[in-house]
Short mmCIF file of C-alpha atoms in Angstrom, two decimals:
data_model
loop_
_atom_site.label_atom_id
_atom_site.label_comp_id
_atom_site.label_asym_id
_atom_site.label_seq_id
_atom_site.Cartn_x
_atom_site.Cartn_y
_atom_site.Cartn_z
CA UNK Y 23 25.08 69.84 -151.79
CA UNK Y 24 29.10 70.15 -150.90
CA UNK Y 25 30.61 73.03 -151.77
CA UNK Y 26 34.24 72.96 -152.45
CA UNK Y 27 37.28 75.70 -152.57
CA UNK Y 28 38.28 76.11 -156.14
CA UNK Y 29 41.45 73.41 -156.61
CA UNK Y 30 40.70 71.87 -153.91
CA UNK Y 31 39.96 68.26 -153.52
CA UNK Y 32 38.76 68.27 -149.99
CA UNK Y 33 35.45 69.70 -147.91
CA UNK Y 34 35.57 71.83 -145.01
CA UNK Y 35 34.28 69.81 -142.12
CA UNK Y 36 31.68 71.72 -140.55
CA UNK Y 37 30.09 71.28 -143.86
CA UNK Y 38 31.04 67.84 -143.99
CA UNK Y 39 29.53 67.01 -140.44
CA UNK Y 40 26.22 68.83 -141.83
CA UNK Y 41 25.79 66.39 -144.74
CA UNK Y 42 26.23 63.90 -142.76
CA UNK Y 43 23.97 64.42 -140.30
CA UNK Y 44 21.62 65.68 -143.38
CA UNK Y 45 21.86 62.36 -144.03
CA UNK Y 46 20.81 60.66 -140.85
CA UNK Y 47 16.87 61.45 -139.55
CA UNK Y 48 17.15 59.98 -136.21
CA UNK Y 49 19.73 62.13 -135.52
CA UNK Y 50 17.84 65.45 -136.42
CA UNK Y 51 14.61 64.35 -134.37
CA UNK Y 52 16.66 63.71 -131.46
CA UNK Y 53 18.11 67.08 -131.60
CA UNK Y 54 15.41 68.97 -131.69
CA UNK Y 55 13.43 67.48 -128.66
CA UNK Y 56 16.20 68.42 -126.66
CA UNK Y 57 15.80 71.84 -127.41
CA UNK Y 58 11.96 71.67 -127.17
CA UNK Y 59 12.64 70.10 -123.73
CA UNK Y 60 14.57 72.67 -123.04
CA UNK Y 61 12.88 75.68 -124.13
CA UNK Y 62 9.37 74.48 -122.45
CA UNK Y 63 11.62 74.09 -118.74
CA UNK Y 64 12.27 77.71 -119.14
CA UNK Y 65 9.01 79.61 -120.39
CA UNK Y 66 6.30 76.74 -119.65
CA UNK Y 67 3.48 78.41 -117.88
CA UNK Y 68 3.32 76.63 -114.49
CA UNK Y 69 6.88 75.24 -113.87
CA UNK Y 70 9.60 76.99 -111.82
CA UNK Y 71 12.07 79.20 -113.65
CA UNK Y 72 15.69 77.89 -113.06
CA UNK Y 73 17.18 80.98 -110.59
CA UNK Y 74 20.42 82.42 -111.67
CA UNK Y 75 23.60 80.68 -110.04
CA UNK Y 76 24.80 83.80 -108.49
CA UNK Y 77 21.59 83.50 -106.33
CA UNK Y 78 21.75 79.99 -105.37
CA UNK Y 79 23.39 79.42 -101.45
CA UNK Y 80 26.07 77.32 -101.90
CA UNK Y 81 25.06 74.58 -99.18
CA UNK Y 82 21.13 74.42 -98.60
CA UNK Y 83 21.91 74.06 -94.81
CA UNK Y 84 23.60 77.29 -94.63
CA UNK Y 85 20.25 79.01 -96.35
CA UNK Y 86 18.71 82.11 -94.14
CA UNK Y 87 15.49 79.99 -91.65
CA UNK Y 88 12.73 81.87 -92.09
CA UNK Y 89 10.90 82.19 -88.07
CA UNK Y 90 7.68 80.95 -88.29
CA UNK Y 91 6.52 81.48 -84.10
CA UNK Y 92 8.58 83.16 -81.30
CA UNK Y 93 8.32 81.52 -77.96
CA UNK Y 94 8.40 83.51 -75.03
CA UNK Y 95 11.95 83.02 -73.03
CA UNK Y 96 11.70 80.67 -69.97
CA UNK Y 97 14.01 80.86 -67.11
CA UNK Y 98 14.69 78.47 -64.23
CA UNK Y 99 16.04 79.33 -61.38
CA UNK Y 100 17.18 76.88 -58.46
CA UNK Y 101 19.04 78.01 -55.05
CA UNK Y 102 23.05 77.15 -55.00
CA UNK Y 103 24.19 76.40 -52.31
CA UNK Y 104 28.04 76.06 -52.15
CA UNK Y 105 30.25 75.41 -55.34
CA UNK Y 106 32.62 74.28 -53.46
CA UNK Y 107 30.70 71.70 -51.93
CA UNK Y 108 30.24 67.91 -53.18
CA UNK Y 109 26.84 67.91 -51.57
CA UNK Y 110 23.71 67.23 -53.81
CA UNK Y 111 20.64 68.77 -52.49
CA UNK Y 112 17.41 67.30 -53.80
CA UNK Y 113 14.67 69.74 -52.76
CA UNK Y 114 10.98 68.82 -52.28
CA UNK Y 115 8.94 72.38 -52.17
CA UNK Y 116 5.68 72.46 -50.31
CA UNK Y 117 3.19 72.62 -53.91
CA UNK Y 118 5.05 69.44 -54.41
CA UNK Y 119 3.78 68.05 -50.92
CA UNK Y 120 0.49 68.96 -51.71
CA UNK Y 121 0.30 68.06 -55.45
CA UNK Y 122 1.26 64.68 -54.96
CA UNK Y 123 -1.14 61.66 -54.25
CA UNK Y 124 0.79 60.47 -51.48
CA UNK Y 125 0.33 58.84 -48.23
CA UNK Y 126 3.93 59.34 -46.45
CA UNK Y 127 6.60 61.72 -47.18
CA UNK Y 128 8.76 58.33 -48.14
CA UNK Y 129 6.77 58.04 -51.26
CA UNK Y 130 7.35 61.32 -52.53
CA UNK Y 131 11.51 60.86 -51.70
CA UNK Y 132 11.25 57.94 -53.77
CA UNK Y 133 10.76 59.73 -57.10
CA UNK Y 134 14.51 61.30 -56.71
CA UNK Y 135 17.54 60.03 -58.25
CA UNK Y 136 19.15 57.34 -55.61
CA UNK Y 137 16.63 56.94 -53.15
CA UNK Y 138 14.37 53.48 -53.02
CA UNK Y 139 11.75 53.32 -50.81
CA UNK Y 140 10.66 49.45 -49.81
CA UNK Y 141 8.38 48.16 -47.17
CA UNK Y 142 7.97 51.59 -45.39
CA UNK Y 143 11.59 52.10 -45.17
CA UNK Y 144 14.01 54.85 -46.59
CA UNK Y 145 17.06 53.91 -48.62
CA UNK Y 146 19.51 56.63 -49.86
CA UNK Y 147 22.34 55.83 -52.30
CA UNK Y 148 22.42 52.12 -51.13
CA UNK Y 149 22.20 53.08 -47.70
CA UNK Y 150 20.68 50.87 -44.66
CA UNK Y 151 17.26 52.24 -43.25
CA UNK Y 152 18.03 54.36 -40.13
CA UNK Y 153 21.40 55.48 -41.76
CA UNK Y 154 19.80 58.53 -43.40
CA UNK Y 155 20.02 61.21 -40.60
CA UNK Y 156 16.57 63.32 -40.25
CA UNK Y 157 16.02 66.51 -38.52
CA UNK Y 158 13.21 68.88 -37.83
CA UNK Y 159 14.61 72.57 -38.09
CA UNK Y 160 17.80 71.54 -37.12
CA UNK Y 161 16.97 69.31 -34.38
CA UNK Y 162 17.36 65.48 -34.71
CA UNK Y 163 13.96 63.50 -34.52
CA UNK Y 164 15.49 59.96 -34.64
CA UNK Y 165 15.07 57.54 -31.48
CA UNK Y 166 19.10 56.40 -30.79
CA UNK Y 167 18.11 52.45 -30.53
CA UNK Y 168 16.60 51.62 -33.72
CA UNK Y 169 17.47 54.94 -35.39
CA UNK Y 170 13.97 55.25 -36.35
CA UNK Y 171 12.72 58.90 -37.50
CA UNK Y 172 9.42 60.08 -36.17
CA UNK Y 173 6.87 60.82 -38.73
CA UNK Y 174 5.48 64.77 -39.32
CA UNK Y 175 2.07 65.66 -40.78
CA UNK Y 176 2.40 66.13 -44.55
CA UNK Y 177 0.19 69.04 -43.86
CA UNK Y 178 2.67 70.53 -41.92
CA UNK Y 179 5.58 70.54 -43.72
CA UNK Y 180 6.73 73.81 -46.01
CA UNK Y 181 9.11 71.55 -47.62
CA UNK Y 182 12.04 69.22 -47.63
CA UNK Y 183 16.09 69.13 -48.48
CA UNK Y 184 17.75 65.62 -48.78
CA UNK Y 185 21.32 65.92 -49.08
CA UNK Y 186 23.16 63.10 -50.69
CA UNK Y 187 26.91 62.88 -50.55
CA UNK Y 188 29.10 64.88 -47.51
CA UNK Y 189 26.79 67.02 -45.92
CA UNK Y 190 27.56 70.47 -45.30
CA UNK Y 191 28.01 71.49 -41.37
CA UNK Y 192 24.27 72.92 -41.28
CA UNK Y 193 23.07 69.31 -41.45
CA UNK Y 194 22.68 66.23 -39.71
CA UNK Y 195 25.73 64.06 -40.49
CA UNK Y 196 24.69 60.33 -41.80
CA UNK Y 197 26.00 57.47 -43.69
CA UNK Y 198 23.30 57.75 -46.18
CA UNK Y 199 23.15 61.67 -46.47
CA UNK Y 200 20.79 63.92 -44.46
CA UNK Y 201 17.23 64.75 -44.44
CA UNK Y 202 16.06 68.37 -43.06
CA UNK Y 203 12.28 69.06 -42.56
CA UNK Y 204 11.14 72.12 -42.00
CA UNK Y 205 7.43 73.71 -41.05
CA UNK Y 206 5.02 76.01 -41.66
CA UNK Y 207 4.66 79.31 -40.16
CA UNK Y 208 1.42 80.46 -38.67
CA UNK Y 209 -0.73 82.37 -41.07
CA UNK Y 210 -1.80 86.44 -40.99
CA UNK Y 211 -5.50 85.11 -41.24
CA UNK Y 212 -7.45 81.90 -40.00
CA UNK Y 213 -7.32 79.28 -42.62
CA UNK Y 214 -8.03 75.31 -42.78
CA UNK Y 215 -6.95 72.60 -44.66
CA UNK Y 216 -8.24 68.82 -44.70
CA UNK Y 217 -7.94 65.77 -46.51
CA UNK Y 218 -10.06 62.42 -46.16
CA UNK Y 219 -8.95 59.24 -48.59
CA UNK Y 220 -11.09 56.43 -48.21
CA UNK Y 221 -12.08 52.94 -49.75
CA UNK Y 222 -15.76 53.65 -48.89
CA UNK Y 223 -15.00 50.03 -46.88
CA UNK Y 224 -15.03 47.87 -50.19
CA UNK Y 225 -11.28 46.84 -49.92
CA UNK Y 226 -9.11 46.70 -46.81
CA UNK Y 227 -11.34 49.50 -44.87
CA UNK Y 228 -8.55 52.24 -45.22
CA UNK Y 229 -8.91 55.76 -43.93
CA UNK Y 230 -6.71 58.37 -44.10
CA UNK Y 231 -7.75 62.09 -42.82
CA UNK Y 232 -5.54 64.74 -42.12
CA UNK Y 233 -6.61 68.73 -41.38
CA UNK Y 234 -4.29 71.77 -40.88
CA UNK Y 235 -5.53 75.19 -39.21
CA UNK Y 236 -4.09 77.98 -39.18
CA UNK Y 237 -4.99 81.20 -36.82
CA UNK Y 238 -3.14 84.78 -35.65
CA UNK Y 239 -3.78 84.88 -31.54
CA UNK Y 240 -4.11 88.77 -30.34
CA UNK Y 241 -1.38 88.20 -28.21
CA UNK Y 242 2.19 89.21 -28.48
CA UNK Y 243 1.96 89.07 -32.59
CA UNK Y 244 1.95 85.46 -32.08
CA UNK Y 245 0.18 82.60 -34.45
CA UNK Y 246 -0.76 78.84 -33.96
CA UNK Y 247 -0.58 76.26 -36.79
CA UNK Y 248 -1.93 72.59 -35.74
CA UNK Y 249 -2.11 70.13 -37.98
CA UNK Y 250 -3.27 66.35 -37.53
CA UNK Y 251 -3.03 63.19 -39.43
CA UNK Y 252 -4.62 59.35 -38.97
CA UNK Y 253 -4.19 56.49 -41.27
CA UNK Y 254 -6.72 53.34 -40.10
CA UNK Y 255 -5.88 50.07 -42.42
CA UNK Y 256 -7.04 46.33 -42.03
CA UNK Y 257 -4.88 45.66 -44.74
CA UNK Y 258 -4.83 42.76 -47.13
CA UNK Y 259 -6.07 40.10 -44.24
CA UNK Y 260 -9.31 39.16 -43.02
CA UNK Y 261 -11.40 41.15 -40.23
CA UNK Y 262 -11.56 38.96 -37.70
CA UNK Y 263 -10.62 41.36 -34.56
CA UNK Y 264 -12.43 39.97 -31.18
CA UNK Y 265 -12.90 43.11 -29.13
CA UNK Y 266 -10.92 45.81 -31.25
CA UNK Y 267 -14.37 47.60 -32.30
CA UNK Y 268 -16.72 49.55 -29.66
CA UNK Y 269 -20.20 51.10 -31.03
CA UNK Y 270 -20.20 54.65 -29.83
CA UNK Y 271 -23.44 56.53 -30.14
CA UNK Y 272 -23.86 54.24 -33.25
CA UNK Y 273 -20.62 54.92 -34.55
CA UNK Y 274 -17.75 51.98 -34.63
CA UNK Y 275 -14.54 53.08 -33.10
CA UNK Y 276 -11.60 50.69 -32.28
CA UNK Y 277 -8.26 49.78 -33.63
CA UNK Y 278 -7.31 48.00 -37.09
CA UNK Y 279 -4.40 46.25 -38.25
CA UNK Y 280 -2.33 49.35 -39.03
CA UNK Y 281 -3.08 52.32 -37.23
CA UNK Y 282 -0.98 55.76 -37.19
CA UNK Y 283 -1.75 59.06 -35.71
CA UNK Y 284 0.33 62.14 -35.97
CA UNK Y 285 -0.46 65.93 -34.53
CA UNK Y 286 1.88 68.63 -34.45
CA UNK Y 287 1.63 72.23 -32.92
CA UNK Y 288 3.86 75.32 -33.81
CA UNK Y 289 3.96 78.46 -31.95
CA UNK Y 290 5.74 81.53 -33.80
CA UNK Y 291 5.48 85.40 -34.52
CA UNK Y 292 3.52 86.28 -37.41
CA UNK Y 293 5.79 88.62 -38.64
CA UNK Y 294 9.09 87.24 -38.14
CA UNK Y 295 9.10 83.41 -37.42
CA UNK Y 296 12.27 83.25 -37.60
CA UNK Y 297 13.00 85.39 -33.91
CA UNK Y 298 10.97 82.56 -31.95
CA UNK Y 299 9.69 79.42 -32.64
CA UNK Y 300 7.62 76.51 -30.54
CA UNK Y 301 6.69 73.26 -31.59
CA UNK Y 302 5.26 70.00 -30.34
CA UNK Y 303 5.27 66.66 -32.36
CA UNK Y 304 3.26 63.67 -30.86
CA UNK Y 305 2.84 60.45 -33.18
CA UNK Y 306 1.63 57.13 -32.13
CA UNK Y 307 1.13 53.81 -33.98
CA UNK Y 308 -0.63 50.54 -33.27
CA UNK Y 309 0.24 47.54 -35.05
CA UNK Y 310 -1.62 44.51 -34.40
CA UNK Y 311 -0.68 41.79 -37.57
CA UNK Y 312 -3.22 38.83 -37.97
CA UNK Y 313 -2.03 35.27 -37.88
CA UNK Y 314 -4.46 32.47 -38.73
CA UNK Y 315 -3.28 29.79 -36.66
CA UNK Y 316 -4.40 32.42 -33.79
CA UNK Y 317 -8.39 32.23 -34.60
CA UNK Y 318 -10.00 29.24 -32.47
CA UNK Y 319 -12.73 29.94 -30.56
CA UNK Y 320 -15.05 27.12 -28.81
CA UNK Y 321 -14.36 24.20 -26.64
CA UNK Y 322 -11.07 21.91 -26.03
CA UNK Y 323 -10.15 18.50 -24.21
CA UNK Y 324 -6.65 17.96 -22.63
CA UNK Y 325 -6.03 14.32 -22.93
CA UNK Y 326 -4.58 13.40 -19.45
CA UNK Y 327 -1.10 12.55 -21.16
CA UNK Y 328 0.76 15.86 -21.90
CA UNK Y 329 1.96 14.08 -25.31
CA UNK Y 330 -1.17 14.17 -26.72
CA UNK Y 331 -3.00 16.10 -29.24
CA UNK Y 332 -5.58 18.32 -27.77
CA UNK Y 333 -9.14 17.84 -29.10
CA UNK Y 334 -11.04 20.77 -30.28
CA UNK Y 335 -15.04 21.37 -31.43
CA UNK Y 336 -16.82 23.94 -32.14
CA UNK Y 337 -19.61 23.03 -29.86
CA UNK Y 338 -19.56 22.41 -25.89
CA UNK Y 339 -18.74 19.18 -25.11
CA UNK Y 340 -19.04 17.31 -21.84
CA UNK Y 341 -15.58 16.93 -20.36
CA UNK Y 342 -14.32 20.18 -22.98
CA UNK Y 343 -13.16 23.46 -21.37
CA UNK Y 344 -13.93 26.92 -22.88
CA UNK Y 345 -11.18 28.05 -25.40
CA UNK Y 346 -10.53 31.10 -27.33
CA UNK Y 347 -7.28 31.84 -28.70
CA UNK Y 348 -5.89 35.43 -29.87
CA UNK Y 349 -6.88 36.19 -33.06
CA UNK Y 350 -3.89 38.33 -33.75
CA UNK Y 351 0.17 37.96 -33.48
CA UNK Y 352 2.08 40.05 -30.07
CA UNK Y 353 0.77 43.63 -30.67
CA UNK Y 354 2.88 46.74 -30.54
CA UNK Y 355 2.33 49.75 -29.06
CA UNK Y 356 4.56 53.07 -29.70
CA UNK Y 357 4.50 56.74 -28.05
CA UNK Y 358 6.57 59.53 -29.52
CA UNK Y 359 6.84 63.03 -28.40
CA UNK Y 360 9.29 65.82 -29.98
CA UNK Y 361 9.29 69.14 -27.98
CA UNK Y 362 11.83 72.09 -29.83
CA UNK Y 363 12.55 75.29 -28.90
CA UNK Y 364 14.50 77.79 -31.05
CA UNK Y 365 15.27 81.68 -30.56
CA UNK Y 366 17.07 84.00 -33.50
CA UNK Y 367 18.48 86.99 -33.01
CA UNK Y 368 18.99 88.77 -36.89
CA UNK Y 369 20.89 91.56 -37.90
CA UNK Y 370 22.50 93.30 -40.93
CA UNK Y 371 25.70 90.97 -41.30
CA UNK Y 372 24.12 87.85 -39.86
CA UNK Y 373 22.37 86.20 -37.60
CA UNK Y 374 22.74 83.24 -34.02
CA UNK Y 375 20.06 80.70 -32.69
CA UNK Y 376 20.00 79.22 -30.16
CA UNK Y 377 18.00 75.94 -30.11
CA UNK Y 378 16.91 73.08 -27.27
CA UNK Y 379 15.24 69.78 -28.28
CA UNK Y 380 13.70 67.14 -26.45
CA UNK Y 381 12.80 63.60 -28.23
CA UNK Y 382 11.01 61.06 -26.01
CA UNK Y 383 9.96 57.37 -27.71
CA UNK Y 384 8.37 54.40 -26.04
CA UNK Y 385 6.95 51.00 -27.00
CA UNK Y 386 5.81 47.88 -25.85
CA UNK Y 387 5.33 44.64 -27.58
CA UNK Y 388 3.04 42.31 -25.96
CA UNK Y 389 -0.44 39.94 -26.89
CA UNK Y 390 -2.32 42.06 -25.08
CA UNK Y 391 -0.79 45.14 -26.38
CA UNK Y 392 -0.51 47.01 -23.05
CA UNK Y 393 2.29 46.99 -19.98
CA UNK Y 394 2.90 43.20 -17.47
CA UNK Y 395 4.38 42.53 -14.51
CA UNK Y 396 7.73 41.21 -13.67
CA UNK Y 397 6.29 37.93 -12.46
CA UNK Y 398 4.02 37.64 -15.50
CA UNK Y 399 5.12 34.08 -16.89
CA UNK Y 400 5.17 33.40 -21.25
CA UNK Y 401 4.30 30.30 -21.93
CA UNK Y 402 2.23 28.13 -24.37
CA UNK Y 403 0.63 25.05 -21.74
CA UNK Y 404 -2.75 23.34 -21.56
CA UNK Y 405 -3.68 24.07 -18.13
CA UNK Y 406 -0.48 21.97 -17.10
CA UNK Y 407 2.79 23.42 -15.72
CA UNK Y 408 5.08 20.39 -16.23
CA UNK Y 409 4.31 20.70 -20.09
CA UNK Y 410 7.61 22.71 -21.70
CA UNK Y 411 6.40 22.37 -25.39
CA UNK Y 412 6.93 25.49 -27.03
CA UNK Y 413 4.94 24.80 -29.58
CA UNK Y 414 1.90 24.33 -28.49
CA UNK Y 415 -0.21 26.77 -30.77
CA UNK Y 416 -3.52 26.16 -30.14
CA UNK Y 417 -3.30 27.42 -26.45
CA UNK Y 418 -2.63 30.90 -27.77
CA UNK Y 419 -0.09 32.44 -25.55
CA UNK Y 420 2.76 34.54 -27.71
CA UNK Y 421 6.16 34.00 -26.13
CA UNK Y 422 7.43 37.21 -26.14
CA UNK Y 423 7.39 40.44 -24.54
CA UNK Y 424 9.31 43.73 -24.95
CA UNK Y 425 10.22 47.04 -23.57
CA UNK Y 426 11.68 49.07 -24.71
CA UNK Y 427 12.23 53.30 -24.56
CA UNK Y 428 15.29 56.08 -25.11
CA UNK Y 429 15.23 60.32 -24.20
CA UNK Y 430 17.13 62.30 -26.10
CA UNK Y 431 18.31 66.08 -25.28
CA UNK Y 432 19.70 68.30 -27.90
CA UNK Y 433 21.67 71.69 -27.32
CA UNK Y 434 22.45 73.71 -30.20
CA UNK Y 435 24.10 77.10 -31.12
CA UNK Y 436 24.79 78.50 -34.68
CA UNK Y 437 26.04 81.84 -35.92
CA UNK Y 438 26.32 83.03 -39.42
CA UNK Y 439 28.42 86.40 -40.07
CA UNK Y 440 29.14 88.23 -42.92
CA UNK Y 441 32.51 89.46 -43.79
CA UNK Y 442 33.00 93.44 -44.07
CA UNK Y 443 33.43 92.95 -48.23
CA UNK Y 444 29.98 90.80 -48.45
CA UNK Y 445 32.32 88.44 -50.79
CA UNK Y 446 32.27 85.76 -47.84
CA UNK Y 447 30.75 84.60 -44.65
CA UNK Y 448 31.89 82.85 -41.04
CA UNK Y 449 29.43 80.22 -40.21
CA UNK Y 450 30.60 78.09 -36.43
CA UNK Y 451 28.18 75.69 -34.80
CA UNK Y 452 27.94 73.48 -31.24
CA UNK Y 453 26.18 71.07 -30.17
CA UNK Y 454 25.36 68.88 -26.75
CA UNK Y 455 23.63 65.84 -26.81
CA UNK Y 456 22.38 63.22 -24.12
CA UNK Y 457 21.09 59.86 -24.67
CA UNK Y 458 19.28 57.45 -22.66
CA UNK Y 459 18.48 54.20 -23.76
CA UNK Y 460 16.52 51.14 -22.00
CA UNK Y 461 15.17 48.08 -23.24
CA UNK Y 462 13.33 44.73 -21.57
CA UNK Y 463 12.92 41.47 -23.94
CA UNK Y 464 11.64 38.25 -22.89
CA UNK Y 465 12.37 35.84 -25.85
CA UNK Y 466 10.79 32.64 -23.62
CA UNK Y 467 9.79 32.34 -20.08
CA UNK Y 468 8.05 29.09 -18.64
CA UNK Y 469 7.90 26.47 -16.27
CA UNK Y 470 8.38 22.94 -17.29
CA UNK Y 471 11.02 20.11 -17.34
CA UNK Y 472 14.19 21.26 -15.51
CA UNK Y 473 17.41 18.90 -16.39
CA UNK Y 474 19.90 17.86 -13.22
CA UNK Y 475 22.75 14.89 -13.93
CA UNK Y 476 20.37 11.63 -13.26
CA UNK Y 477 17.25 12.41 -12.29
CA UNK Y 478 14.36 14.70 -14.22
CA UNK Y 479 13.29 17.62 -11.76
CA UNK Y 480 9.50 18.95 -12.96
CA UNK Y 481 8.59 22.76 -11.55
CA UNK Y 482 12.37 24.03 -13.02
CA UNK Y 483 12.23 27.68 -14.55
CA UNK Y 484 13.99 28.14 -18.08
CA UNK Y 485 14.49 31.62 -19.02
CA UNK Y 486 16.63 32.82 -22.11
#
């Protein structure tokens, strides 16, 4: 029904709108799910009430975190040494020495940032081997000809600092930064410490032991602290060693193909190590690489010309002479020895040492592994001294023999004072050292064909 104003033609329009949607079903059902829809949102049991807006955060990142677990507060502490300083120091702390299933100290150097270690040798920040300068509590322990370091019982060592970039003046200066060992002190009470690593002789018979004591002497306050270390290794070639093993009470002792032993002894106060301090570091290593063109052993005729090929069996032979080459290549021998001395005096604003070193290194390189004489002559021949080929193999003489050895003395004075405001300090240093260096190489030595302008003279000496 439209109602209408009286003399009026026209409807109102809300009224109007209202017939016509009267008029259209689809229109009313569609209205009225949307407030069913609606109304079930807001009151259906089970469904989340729409919060207020006034209550809503305007960005959801910004919304209060609610703490679900509190974690304890971890700090990290790490010594510094001079801001002022470009100087990196990369310490290695004793538990890490021990912690670590390592053989050599290298190993464990290689795990810091710039420092490659490859076939036994040292590399810092691109460095050469030998250019990284090492020192034991101050004292350099590197022979001056091949700027070798000695080795130290891993036992022995309290820890390590390798200092990359321009070392401050309490180090060793080197190319390839410094490395600064230091010791143990001797112990209030007796203690020991060993280690044995071993292939049970199923690989390349390798043996490692090393053993640390510890022990306060009742005299003067003083303690001792030994340690000792051996690493025995055939490595990756085949056993074939002539007369390296002896049977000893039914035990086989002898050399292998690697061999390195290291002991060290350290004298100091209990108390205060720091006033007085004695130590002794011996090393030694035998190398003795295998070759198997050096592993003959039976009978051999020289054909009466030199030119010809020697015949070899396995079996005696008439007219065949006994033959037995060397089974292994030249064999070296090294000897180390490291003697230091140091003496503190410490007070309130600082503290001097004094400190005396002593490094001694030798090492020969010969077949036989051991010391010749002057006249001893290097030569590969078959029994014939007018034969100069020098490479004849199957005789089994190695041409070449070295000598070589260096002493080193080192006198050293530091003193470290604090200024009157404790904001600063005065550190001054000196330092003597005095080298000696000898070496003795014999590349090739034999007696054979001698040259003169028309005529060939046998019984001539070459020598380079």
């Amino acid at each position: 029904m439209v109602s209408r104003r009286p003399g009026s033609s026209r409807a109102r329009p809300a009224l109007a709108w209202s017939a016509r949607l009267a008029t259209s079903p689809s229109r009313i059902m569609v209205a009225a799910l949307f407030w069913i829809s609606l109304l079930s949102l807001q009151g259906a049991p089970g469904r989340a009430a729409t919060a207020p807006a006034d209550t809503l955060p305007a960005d959801s990142a910004r919304a209060p975190s609610r703490v679900v677990r509190r974690f304890p507060p971890v700090e990290v502490r790490a010594p510094f040494f001079d801001p002022r300083s470009s100087e990196t120091v990369h310490v290695v702390s004793g538990t890490a020495l021990r912690s670590f299933p390592i053989d050599r100290l290298a190993d464990l150097l290689a795990l810091q940032p710039g420092v490659v270690a490859e076939a036994e040798e040292l590399h810092v920040r691109g460095g050469r081997a030998g250019e990284t300068a090492v020192a034991l509590d101050g004292l350099s322990i590197q022979e001056p000809l091949r700027h070798r370091a000695l080795e130290v019982p891993l036992l022995a060592l309290r820890g390590a600092e390798l200092v990359s970039g321009a070392p401050g003046a309490q180090y060793a200066s080197g190319i390839a930064g410094a490395l600064d060992l230091s010791t143990a002190d001797p112990g209030e009470r007796p203690a020991v410490a060993w280690r044995w690593h071993s292939d049970g002789r199923t690989g390349t018979h390798f043996d490692r032991v090393a053993m640390r004591l510890d022990a306060p002497l009742e005299l003067l306050g003083l303690g001792l602290m030994t340690a000792g270390e051996a690493t025995l290794d055939d490595t990756a070639l085949p056993m074939l060693r002539s007369i390296s093993r002896r049977s000893i009470a039914g035990l086989s002792f002898g050399w292998r193909a690697e061999n390195r032993m290291l002991g060290l002894i350290k004298l100091a106060p209990v108390r205060e190590p720091q006033r007085f301090t004695a130590q002794l570091l011996v090393g030694r290593q035998v190398h003795r690489p295998y070759d198997p063109a050096w592993t003959l052993d039976g009978w051999v005729y020289l054909p009466a010309n030199p030119k010809a090929t020697p015949d070899f069996s396995p079996d005696s032979l008439p007219g065949y002479r006994r033959y037995r080459a060397a089974d292994h290549l030249a064999v070296t021998d090294q000897d180390d020895l490291a003697a230091l001395i140091s003496v503190s005096t410490l007070r309130a604003r600082g503290h001097g040492t004094l400190s005396l070193g002593w490094l001694r290194s030798r090492a020969v390189t010969s077949l036989s592994g051991g010391h010749e004489t002057g006249d001893f002559v290097h030569r590969a021949s078959f029994a014939n001294e007018i034969n100069g080929d020098r490479f004849l193999v199957l005789w089994g003489d190695y041409p070449l023999y070295r000598e070589s050895g260096s002493d080193v003395l080192t006198l050293r004075g530091d003193v470290d004072l604090a200024t009157k405001s404790g904001g600063g300090a005065l550190k001054a240093g000196l330092g003597l050292t005095y080298e000696s260096v000898s070496m003795l190489e014999w590349d090739w030595q034999f007696i054979g064909w001698g040259w003169t302008p028309g005529e060939i003279t046998p019984g001539a000496t070459d020598s380079l």
